Tab-separated table of C-alpha atoms in Angstrom:
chain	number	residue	atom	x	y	z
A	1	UNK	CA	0.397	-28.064	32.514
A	2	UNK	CA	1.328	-28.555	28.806
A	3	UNK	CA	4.170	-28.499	26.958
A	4	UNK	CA	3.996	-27.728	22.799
A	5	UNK	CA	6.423	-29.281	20.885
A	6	UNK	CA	7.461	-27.859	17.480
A	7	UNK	CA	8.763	-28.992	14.759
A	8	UNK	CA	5.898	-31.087	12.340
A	9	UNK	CA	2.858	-28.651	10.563
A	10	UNK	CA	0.739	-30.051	13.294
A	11	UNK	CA	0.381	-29.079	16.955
A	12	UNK	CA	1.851	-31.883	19.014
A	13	UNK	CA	1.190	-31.509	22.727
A	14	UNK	CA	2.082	-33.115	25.661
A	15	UNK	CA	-0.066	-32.345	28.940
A	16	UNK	CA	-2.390	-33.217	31.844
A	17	UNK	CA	-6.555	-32.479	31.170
A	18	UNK	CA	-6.092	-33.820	27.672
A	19	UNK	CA	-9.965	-33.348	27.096
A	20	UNK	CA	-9.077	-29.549	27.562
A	21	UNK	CA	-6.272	-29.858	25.432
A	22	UNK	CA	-8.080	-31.706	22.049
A	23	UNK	CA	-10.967	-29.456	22.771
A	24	UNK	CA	-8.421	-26.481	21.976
A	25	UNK	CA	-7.288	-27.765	18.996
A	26	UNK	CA	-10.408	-29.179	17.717
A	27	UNK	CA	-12.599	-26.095	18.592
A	28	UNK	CA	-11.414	-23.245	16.032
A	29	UNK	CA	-12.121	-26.019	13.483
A	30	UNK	CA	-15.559	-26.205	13.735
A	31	UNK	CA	-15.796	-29.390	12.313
A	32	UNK	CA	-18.422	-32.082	13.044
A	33	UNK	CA	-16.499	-34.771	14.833
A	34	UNK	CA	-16.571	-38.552	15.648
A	35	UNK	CA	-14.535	-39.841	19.168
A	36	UNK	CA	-13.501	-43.331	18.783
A	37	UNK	CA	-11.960	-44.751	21.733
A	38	UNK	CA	-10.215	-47.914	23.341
A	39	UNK	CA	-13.085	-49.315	25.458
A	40	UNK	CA	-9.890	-49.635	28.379
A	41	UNK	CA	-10.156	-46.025	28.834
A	42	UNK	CA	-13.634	-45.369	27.450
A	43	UNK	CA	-14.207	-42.888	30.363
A	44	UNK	CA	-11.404	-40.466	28.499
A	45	UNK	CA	-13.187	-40.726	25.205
A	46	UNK	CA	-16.794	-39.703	27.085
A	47	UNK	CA	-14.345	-36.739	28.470
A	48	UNK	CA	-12.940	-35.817	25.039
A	49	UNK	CA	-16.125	-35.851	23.346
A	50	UNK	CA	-18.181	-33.361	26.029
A	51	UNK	CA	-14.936	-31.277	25.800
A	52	UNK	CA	-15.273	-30.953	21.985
A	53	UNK	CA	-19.002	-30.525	22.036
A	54	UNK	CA	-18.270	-27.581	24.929
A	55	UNK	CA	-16.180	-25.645	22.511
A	56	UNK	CA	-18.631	-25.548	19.826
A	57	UNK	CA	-18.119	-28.889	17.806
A	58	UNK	CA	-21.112	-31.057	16.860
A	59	UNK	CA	-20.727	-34.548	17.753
A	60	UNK	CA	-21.939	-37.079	15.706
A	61	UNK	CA	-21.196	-40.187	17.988
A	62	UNK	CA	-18.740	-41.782	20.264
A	63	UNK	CA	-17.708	-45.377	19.233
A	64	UNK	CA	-15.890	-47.743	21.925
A	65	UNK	CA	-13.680	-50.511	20.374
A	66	UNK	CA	-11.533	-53.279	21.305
A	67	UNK	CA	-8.106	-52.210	20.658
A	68	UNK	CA	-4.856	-54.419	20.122
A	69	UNK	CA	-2.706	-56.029	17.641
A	70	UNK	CA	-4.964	-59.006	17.217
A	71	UNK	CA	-7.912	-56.334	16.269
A	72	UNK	CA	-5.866	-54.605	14.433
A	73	UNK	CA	-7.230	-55.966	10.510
A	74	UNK	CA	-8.952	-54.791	7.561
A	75	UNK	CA	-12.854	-55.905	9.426
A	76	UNK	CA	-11.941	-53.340	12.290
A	77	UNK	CA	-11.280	-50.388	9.718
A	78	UNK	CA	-14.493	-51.587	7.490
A	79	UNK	CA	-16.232	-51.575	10.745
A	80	UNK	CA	-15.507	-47.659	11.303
A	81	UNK	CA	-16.056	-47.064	7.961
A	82	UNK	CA	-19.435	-48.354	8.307
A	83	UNK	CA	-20.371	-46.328	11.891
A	84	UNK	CA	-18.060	-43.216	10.415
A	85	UNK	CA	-20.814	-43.345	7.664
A	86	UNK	CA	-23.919	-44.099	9.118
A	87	UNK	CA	-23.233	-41.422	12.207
A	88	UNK	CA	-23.286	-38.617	8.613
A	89	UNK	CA	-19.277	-38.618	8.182
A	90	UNK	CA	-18.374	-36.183	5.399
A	91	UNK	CA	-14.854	-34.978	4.203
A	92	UNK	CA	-14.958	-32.311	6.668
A	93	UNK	CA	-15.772	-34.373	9.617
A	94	UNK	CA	-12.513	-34.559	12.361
A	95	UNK	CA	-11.915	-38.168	13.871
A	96	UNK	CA	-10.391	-38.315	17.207
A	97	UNK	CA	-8.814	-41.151	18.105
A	98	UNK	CA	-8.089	-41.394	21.866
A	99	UNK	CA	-6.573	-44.861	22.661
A	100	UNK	CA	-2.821	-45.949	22.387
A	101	UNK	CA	-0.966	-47.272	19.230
A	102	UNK	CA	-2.655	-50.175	17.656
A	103	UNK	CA	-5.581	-47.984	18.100
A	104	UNK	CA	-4.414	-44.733	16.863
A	105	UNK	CA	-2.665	-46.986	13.623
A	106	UNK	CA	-5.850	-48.419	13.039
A	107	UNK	CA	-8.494	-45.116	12.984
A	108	UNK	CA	-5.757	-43.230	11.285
A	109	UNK	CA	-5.910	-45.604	8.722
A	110	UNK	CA	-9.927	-46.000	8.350
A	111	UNK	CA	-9.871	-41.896	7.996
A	112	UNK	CA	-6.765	-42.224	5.556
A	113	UNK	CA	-9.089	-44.598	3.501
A	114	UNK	CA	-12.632	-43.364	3.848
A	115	UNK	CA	-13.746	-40.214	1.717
A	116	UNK	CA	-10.106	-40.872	0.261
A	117	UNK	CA	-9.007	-39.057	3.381
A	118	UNK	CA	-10.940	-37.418	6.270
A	119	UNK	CA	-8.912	-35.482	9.158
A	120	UNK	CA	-8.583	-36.633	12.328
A	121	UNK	CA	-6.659	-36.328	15.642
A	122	UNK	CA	-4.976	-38.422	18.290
A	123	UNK	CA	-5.153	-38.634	21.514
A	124	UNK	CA	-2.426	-40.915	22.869
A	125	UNK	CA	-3.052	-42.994	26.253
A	126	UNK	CA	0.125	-44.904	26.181
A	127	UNK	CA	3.765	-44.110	26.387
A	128	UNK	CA	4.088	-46.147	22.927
A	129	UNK	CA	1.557	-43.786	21.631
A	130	UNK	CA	3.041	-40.581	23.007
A	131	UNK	CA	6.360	-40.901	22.217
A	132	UNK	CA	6.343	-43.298	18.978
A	133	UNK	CA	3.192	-44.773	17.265
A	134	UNK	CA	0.823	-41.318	17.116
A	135	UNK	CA	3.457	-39.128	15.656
A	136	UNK	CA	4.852	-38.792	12.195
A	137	UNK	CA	1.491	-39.761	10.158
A	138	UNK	CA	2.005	-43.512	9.742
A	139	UNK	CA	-1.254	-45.447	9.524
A	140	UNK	CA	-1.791	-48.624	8.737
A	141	UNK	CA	-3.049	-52.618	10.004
A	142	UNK	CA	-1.773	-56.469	10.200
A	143	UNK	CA	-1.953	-59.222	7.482
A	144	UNK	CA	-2.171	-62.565	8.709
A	145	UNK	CA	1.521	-62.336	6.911
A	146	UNK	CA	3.166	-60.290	8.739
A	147	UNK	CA	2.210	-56.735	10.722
A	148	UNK	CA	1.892	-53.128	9.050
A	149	UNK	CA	1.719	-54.344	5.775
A	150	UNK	CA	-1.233	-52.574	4.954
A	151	UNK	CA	-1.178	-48.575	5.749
A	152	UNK	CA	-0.882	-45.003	4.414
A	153	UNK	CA	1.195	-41.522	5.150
A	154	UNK	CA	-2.004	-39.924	6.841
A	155	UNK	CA	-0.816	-37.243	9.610
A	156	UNK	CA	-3.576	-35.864	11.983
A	157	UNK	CA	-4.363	-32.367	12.250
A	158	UNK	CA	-2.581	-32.870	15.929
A	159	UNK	CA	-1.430	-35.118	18.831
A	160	UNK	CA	-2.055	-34.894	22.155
A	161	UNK	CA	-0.238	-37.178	24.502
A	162	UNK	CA	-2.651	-37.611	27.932
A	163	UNK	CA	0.010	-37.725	30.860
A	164	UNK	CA	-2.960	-38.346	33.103
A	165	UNK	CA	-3.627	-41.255	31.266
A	166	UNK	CA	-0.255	-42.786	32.713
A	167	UNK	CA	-1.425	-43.358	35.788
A	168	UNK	CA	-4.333	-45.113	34.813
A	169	UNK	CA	-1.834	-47.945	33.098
A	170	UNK	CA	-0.576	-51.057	34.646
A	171	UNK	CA	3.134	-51.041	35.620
A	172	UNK	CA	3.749	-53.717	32.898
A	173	UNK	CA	2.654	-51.599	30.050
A	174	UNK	CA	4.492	-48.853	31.336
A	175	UNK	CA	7.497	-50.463	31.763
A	176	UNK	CA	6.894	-52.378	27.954
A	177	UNK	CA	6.412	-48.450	26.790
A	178	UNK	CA	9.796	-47.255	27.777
A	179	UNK	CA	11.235	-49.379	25.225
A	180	UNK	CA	10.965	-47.013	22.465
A	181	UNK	CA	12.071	-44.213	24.687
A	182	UNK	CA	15.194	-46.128	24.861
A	183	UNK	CA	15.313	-46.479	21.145
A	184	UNK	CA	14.929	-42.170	20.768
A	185	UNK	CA	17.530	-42.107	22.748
A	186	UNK	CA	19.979	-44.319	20.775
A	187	UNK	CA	19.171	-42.502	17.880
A	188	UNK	CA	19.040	-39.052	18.995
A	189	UNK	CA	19.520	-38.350	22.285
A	190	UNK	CA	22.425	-39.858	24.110
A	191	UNK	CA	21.786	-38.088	27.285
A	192	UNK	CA	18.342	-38.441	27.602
A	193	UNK	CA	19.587	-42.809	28.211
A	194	UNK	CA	21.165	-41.496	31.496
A	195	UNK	CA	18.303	-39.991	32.302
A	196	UNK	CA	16.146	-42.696	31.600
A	197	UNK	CA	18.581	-45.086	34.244
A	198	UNK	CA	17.362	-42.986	36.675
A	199	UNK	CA	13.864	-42.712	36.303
A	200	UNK	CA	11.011	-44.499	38.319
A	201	UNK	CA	8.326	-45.953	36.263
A	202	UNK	CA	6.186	-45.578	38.767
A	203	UNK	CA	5.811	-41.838	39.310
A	204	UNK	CA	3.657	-39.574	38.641
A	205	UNK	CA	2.428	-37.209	35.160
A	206	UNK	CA	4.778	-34.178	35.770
A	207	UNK	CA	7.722	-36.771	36.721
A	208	UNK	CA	6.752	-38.365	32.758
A	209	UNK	CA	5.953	-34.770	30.950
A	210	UNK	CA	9.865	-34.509	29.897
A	211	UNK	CA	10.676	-37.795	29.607
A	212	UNK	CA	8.321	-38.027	27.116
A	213	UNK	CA	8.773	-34.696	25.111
A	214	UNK	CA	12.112	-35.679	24.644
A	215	UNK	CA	11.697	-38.657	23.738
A	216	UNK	CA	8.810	-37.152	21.082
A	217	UNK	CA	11.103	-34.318	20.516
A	218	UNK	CA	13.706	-37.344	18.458
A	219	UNK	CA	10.996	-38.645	16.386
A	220	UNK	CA	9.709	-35.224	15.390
A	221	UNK	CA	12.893	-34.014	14.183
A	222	UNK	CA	13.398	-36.995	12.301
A	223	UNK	CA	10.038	-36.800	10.603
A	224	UNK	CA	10.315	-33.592	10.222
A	225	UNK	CA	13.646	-34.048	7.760
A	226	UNK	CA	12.153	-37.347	6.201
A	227	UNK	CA	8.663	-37.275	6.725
A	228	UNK	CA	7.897	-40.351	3.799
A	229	UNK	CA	11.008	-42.495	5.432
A	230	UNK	CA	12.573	-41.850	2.267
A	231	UNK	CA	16.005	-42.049	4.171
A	232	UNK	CA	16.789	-40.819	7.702
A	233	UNK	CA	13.172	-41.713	9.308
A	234	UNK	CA	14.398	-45.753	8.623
A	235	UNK	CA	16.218	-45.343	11.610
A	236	UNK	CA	13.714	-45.164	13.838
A	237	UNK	CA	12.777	-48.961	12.942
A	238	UNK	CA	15.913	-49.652	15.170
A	239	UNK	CA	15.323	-53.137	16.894
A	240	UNK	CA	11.781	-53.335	15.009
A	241	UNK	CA	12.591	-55.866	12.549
A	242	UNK	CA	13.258	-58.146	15.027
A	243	UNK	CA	10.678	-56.843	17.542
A	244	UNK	CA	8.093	-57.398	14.992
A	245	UNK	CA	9.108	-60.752	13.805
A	246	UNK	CA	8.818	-61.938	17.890
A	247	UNK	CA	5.606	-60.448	17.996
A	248	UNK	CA	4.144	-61.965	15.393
A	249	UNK	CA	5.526	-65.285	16.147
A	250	UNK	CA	4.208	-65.321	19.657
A	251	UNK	CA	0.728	-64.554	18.034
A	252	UNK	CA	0.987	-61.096	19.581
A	253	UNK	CA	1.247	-62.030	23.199
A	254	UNK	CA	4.941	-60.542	23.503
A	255	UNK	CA	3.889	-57.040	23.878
A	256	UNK	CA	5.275	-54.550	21.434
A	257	UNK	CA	7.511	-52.739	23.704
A	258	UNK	CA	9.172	-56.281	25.194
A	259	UNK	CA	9.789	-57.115	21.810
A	260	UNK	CA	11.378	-53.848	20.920
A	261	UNK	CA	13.720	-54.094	24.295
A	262	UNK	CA	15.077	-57.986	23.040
A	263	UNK	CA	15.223	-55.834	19.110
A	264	UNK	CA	17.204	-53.725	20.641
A	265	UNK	CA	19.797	-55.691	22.017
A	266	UNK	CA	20.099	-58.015	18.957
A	267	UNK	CA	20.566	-55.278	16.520
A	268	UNK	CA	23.070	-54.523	19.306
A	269	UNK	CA	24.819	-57.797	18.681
A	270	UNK	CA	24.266	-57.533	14.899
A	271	UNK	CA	25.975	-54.241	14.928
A	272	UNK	CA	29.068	-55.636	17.177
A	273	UNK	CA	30.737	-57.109	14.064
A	274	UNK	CA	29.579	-54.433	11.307
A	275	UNK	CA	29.372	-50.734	12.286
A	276	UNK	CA	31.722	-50.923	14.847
A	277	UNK	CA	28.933	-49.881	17.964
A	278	UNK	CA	31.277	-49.730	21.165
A	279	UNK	CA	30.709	-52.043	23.491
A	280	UNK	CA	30.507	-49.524	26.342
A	281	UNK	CA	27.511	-48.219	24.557
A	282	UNK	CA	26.230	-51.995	24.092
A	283	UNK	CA	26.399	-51.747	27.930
A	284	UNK	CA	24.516	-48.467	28.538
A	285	UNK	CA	21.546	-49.514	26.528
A	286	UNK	CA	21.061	-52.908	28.213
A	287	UNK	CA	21.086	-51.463	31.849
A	288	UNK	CA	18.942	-48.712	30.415
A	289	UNK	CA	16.550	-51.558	29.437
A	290	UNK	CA	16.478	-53.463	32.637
A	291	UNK	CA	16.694	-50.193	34.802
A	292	UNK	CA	13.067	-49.991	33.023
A	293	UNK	CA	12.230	-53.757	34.297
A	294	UNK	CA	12.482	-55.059	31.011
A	295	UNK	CA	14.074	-58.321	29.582
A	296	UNK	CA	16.560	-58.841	27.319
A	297	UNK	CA	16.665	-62.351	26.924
A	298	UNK	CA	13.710	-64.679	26.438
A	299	UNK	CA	13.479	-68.667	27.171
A	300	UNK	CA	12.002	-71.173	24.749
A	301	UNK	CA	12.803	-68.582	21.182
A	302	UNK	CA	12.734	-70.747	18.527
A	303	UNK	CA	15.047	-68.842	15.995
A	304	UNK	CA	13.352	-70.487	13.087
A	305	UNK	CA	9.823	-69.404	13.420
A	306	UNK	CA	11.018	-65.604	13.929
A	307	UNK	CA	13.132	-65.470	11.003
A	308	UNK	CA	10.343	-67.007	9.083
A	309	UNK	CA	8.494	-64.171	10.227
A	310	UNK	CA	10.847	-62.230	8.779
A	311	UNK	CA	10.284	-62.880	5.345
A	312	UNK	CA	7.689	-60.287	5.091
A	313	UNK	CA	8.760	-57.835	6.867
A	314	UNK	CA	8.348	-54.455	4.724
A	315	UNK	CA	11.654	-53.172	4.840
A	316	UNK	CA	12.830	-55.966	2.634
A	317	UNK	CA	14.445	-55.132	-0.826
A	318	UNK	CA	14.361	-57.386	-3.872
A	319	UNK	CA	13.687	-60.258	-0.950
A	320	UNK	CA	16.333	-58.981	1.285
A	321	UNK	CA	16.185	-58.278	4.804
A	322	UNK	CA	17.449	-54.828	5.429
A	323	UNK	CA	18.037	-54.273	9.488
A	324	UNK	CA	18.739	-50.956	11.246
A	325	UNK	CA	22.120	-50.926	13.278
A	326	UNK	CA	23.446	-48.812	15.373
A	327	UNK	CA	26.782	-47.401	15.308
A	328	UNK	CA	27.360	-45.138	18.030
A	329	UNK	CA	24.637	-43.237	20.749
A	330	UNK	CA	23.186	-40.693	18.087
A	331	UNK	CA	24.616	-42.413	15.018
A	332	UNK	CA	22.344	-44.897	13.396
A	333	UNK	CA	22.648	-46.464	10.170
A	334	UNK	CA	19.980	-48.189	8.017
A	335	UNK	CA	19.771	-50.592	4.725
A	336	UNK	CA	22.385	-52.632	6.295
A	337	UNK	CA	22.612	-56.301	4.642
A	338	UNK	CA	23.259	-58.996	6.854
A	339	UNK	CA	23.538	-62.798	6.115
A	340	UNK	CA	20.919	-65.345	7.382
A	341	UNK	CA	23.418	-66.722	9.626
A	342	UNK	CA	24.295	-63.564	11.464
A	343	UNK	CA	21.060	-63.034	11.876
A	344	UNK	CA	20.086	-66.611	13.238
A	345	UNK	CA	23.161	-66.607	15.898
A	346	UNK	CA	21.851	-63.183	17.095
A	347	UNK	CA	18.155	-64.793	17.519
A	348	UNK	CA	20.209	-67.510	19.579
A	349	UNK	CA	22.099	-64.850	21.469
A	350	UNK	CA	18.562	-63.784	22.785
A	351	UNK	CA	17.547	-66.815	24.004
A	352	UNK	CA	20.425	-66.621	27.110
A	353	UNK	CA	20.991	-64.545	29.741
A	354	UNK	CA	23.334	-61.887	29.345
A	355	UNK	CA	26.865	-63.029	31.135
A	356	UNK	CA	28.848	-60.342	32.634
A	357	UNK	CA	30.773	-58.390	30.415
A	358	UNK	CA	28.917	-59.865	27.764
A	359	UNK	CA	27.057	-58.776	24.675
């Protein structure tokens, strides 16, 4: 079972026997390769790479690593650089990357960087990866300043979203990864939210195969129109300034896709007051959310430390915070200005239960 979705000037595919699946896009290369996986699923790199070697690549080594935003810095890339080179990397040699975003972010960037640029592939294990952080060429790491401030435009040769690989993750992680499928849907796929508040987290790969091409199938078309988020591609940060901002002032213990769920709903609130986004719609997106088993208000936020998080956040112009807002389901607007107050009372907002009828 695999499904191809078009649309980008790579192969982005979404199936079950993913080793099967890189080793047929990998193959008709012919290039010596290096698998670099997430030690979690370690067992799917060993997979990938005797798949690859099968079909006629030469394998120069398999490197396990620990994954995650707090190993996600400039002495984890250095460290591939130094294995990528000492296991006989040259320009031609294909990186795969099979592990889920902060991994896939992270060797993207170390090929974007070594060789000044080597190809490479990924090989996404989680629904964050599949849907969101493996598609549209964005590489990059964390400063001890803020996260992604350090990257490069470096899109694979292809993407291959393991569905098998869902299974394998804990419910949390799967229920933190529908987050961004939410987000697709806001901004380009209204009916694919109704969908969503009817889906069960817990099944199985072919009940996830559509839900996550469509939810891929958003951010490829958006890519596809802006792939340098020159203009329309900014609105797929929709809730991330915020989410980002939590993160990093939780030290990275508020998963990314919990932190994109309470984004959400404060650009929600944000947006009440500026672009006119219908309350009904407010409404739809938060039972979306907690149809998923995700929050949308957290206890103890201090509103202080996040918005000094804020302050480098790379969507800032001339020191201003630019924040994505929604308008309507499929109609998303970006660059939008908003005072430090606003944004403080929204931060507030977040740190109370939602009351019914409420925002």
């Amino acid at each position: 079972m695999k499904r191809i979705l078009d649309g980008l000037p790579y192969p982005v595919v979404a199936g079950r026997d993913a080793a099967q699946l890189v080793a047929e896009l990998a193959g008709p290369l012919r290039h010596r390769t290096i698998v670099v996986s997430d030690r979690l699923v370690e067992r799917r790199g060993k997979l990938v790479a005797d798949a690859v070697r099968a079909a006629g690549c030469d394998v120069l080594g398999v490197v396990n690593i620990a994954a995650g935003e707090r190993r996600k810095h400039l002495k984890t890339v250095t460290d591939l650089h130094t294995a990528f080179l000492h296991a006989g990397a040259d320009r031609h040699t294909l990186v795969i990357a099979v592990g889920g975003g902060t991994l896939t972010d992270t060797v993207g960037f170390a090929a974007a960087t070594l060789l000044r640029g080597i190809p490479w592939l990924a090989v996404a294990t989680t629904i964050v990866g599949m849907v969101d952080a493996a598609i549209g060429g964005k590489t990059g790491i964390d400063r001890p300043e803020g996260k992604n401030l350090v990257g490069a435009f470096w899109p694979p040769v292809g993407v291959v979203a393991d569905l098998d690989a869902v299974t394998t993750l804990p419910l949390r992680e799967r229920r933190t990864g529908m987050a961004e499928v939410v987000k697709a849907a806001i901004v380009g796929d209204a009916e694919l939210l109704e969908r969503i508040a009817l889906f069960d987290v817990k099944g199985d790969p072919q009940v996830w195969e559509p839900l996550v091409a469509r939810a891929a199938a958003v951010k490829i078309g958006v890519v596809a129109r802006d792939p340098l988020e020159r203009g329309e591609r900014k609105t797929l940060n929709l809730g991330h300034t915020f989410a980002h901002a939590l993160e990093q002032a939780s030290r990275y213990r508020m998963p990314h896709g919990a932190a994109v769920a309470l984004g959400l709903r404060a650009a929600g609130i944000l947006a009440r007051d500026r672009t006119g986004w219908p309350h009904a719609d407010h409404r739809r997106m938060l039972h979306a959310l907690r149809r998923c088993g995700l929050h949308v208000h957290v206890r103890g936020l201090a509103p202080e430390a996040v918005m000094g998080a804020m302050r480098t956040d790379k969507k800032r112009v001339n020191g201003i915070l630019r924040f994505v807002l929604p308008a309507k389901l499929g109609d998303v607007r970006y660059g939008c200005e908003v005072p430090a107050a606003a944004v403080h009372s929204a931060l507030k907002e977040l740190g109370t239960a939602v009351a019914s009828g409420g925002w």
